[in-house]
CSV table of C-alpha atoms in Angstrom, one decimal:
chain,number,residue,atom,x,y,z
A,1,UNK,CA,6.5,13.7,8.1
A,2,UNK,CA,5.0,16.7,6.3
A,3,UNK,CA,2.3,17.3,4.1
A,4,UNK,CA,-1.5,18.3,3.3
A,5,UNK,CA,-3.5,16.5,5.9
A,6,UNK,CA,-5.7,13.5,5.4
A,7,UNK,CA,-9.4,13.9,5.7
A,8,UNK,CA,-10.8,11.4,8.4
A,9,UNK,CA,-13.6,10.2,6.6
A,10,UNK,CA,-14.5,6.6,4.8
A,11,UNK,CA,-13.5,5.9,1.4
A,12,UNK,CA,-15.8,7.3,-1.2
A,13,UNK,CA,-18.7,4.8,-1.9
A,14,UNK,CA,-19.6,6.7,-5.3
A,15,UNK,CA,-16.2,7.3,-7.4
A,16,UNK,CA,-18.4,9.8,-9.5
A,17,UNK,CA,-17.8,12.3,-6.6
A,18,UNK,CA,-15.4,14.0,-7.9
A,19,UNK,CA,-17.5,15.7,-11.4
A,20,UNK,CA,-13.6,17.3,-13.1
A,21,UNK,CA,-10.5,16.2,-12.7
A,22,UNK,CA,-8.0,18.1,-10.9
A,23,UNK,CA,-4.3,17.5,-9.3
A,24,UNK,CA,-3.0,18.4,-6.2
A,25,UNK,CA,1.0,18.4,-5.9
A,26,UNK,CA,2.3,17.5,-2.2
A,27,UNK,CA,6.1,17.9,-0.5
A,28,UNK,CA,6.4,14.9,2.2
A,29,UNK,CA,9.9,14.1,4.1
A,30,UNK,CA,9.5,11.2,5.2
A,31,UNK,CA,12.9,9.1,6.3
A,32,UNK,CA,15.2,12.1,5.4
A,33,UNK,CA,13.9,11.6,2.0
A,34,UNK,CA,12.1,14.7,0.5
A,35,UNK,CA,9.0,13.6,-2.0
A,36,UNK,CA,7.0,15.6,-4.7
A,37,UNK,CA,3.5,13.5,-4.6
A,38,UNK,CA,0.9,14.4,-7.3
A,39,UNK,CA,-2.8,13.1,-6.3
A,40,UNK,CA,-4.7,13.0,-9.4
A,41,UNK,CA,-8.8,13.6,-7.9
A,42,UNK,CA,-11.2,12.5,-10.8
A,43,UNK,CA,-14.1,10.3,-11.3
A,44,UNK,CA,-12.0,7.3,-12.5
A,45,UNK,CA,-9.3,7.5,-9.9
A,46,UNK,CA,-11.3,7.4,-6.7
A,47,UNK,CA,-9.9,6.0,-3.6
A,48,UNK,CA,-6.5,6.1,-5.1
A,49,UNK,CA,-6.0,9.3,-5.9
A,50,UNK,CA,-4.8,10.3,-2.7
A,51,UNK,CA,-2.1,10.0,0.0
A,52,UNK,CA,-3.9,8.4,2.9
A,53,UNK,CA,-2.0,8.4,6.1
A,54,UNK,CA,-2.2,4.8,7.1
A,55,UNK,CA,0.1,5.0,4.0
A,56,UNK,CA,3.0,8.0,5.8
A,57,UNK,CA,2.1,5.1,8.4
A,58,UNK,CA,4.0,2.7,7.3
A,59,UNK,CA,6.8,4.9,6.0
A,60,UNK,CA,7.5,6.1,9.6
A,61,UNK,CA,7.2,2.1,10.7
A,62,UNK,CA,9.6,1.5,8.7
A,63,UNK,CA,12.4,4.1,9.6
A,64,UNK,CA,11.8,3.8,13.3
A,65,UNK,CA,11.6,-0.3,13.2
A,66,UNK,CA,14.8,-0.1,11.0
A,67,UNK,CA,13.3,-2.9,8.4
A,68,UNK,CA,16.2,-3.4,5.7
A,69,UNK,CA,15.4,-2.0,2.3
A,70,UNK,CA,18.6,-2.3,0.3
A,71,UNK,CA,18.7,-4.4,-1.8
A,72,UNK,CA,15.6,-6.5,-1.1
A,73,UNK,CA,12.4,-7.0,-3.4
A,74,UNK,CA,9.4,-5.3,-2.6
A,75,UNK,CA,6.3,-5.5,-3.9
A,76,UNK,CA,3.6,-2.5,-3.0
A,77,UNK,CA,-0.5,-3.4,-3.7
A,78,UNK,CA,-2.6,-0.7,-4.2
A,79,UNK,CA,-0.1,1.5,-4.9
A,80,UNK,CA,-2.1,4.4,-5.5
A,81,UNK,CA,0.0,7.2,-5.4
A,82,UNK,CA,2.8,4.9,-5.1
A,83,UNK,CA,4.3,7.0,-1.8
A,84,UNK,CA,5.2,3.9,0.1
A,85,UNK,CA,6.9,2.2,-2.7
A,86,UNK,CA,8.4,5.4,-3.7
A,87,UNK,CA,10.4,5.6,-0.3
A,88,UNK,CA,11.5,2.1,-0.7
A,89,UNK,CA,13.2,2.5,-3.6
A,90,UNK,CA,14.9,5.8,-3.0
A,91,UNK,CA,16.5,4.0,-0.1
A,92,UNK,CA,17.9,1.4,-2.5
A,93,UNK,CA,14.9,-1.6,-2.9
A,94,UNK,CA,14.0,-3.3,-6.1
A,95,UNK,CA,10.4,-2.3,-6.1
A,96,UNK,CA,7.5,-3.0,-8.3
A,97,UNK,CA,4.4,-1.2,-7.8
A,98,UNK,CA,0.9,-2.7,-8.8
A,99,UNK,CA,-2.5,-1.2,-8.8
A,100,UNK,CA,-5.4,-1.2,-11.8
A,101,UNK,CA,-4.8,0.2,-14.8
A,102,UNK,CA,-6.4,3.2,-14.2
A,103,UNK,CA,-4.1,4.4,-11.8
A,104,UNK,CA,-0.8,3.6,-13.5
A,105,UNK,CA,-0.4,6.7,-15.0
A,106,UNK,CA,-0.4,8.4,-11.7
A,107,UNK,CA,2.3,6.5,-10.8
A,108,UNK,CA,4.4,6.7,-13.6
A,109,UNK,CA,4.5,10.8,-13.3
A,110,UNK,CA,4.9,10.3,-9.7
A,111,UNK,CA,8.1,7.9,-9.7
A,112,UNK,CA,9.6,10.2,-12.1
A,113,UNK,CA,9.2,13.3,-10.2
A,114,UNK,CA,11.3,11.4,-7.5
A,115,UNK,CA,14.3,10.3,-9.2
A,116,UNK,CA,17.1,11.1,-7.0
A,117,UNK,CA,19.6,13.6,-9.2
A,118,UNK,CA,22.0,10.6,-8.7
A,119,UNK,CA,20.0,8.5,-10.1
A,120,UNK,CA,18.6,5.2,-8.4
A,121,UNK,CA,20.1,3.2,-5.5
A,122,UNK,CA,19.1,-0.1,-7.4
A,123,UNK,CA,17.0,0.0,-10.8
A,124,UNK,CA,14.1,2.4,-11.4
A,125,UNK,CA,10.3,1.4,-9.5
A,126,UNK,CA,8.5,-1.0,-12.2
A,127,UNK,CA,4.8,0.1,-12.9
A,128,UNK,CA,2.2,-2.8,-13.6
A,129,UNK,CA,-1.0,-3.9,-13.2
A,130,UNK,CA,-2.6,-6.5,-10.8
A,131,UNK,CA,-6.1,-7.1,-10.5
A,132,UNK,CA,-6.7,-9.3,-7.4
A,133,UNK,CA,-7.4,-13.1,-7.3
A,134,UNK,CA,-7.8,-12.8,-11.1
A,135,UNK,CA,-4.0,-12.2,-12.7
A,136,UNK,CA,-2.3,-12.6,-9.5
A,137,UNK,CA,-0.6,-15.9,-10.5
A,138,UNK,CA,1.2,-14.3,-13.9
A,139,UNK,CA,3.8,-12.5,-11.2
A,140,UNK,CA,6.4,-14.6,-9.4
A,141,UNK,CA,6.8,-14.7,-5.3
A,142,UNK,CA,9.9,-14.3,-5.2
A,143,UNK,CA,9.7,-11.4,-3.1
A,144,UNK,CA,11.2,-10.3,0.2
A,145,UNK,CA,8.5,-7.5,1.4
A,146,UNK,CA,5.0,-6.9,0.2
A,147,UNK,CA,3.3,-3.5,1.5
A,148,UNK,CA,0.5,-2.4,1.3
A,149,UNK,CA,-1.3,0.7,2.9
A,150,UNK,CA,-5.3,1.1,3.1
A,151,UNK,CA,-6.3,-1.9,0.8
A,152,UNK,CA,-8.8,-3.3,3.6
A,153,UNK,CA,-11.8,-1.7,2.9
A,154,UNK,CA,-14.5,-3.5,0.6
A,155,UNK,CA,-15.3,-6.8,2.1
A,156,UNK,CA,-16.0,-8.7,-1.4
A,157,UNK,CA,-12.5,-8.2,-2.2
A,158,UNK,CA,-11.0,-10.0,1.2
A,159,UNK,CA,-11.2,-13.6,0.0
A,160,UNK,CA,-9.0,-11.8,-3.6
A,161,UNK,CA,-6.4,-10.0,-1.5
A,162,UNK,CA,-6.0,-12.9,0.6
A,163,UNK,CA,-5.4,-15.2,-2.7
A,164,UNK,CA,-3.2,-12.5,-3.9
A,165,UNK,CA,-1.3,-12.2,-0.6
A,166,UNK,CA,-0.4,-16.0,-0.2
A,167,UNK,CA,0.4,-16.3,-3.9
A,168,UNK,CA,2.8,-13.7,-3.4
A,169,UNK,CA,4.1,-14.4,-0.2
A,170,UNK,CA,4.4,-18.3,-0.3
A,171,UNK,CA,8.1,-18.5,-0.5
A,172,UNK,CA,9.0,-16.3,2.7
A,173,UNK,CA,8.1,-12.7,1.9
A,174,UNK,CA,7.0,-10.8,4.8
A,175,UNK,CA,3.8,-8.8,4.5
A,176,UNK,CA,3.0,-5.4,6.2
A,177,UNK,CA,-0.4,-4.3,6.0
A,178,UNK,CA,-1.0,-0.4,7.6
A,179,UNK,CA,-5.1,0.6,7.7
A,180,UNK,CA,-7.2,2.3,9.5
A,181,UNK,CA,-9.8,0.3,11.3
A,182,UNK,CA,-12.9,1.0,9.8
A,183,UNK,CA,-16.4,-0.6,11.0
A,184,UNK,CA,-18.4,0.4,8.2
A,185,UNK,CA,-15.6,-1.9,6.4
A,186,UNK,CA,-15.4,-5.0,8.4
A,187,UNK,CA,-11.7,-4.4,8.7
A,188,UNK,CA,-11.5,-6.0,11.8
A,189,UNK,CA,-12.9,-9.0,10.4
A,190,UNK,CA,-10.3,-9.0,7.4
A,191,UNK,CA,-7.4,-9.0,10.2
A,192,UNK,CA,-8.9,-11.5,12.7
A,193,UNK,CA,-10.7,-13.7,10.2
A,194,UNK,CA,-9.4,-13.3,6.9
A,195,UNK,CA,-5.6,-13.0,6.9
A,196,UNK,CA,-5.0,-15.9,9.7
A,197,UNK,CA,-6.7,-18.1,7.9
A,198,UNK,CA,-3.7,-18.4,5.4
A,199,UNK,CA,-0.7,-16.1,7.6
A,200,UNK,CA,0.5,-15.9,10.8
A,201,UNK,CA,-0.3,-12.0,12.3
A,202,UNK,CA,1.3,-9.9,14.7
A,203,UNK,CA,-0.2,-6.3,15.5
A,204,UNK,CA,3.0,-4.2,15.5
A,205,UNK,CA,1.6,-1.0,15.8
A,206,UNK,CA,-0.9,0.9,16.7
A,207,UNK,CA,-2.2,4.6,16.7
A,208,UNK,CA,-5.2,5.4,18.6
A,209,UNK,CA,-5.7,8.8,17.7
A,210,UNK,CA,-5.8,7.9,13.8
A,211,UNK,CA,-7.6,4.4,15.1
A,212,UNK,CA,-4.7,2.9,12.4
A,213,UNK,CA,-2.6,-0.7,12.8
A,214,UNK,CA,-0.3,-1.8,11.2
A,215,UNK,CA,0.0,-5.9,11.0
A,216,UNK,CA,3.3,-7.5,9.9
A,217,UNK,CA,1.9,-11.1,8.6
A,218,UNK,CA,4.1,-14.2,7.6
A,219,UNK,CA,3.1,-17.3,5.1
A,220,UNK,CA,1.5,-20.6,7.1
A,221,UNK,CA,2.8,-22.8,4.3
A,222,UNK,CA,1.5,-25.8,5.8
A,223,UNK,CA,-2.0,-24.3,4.8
């Protein structure tokens, strides 16, 4: 994988950090697939402006664990830049990508800046929004995958994320959740408390160097 290099710091606590907006236009190849990613820094963005590499992560899981794409429906939280998601489709997924309202437009530029010149394996990415534990139940769970990259980091919205995940996941969709292990975060405690309360978790990767793991996590429907 290629591409501008990730800062190793914690998310932004103040989103007002950024005083003018500002866009930054990234080349990654990630799975033979060549992607033009534009991160949109701003004060109403924050935290999902950028390409964080938990995120390139879980592309590179992907490839090297071979995980079927093609034709299976995949659902990306906390899109952000929608890179993950992006992949997944260009490799022939049904994908819709969800993240708040403010960062849809992002997306939108973003998914078509990637159309192959073929057009798409499957149907064009879908772009809507999903706030957690509040609209969650409007969207079906009839999905296969759900990914998500770097959504573990404010601990008032674990109990949310978990409602979201087991809405979505109840009838058999696999979850994979890549982020880096924050202790400022309680991260740990989100993927050794939180998530098996309600899923079944199995640490499939791990990267010391980046301190990021990536969790593959399964429904308990008996729960």
């Amino acid at each position: 994988m290629s591409g501008t290099a990730e800062e190793d710091s914690p998310f932004p606590a103040d989103h007002q950090l950024f005083a003018e907006t500002f866009s930054l236009n990234s080349v990654y190849k990630l799975s033979g697939q060549e992607l033009k990613i534009k991160q949109v820094y701003g004060n109403n963005l924050g935290v999902a402006a950028s390409v964080w590499e938990a995120a390139l992560q879980l592309c590179c899981y992907l490839e090297a664990e071979a995980v079927e794409l093609r034709g299976q429906r995949v659902i990306e939280l906390g899109a952000g830049t929608g890179v993950v998601g992006i992949l997944a489709a260009r490799q022939g997924a049904v994908v819709t990508l969800r993240d708040l309202p403010v960062a849809l437009p992002q997306l939108e530029d973003n998914i078509s800046a990637n159309m192959p010149r073929a057009g798409w394996p499957s149907v064009p990415p879908t772009v809507l929004p999903l706030s957690w534990g509040e609209n969650h139940t409007s969207f079906d769970s009839d999905w296969d995958l759900v990914l998500c990259a770097d959504v573990v980091y404010l601990p008032y919205t674990y109990p949310l994320l978990i409602a979201t995940l087991s809405h979505l996941c109840k009838n058999g969709a696999v979850a994979y959740l890549s982020s880096k292990m924050r202790k400022e975060h309680r991260t740990v405690e989100f993927f050794e408390e939180w998530l098996p309360s309600r899923f079944k978790v199995e640490l499939v990767h791990y990267d010391s160097k980046q301190n990021i793991n990536i969790y593959r996590a399964s429904h308990q429907r008996d729960q």
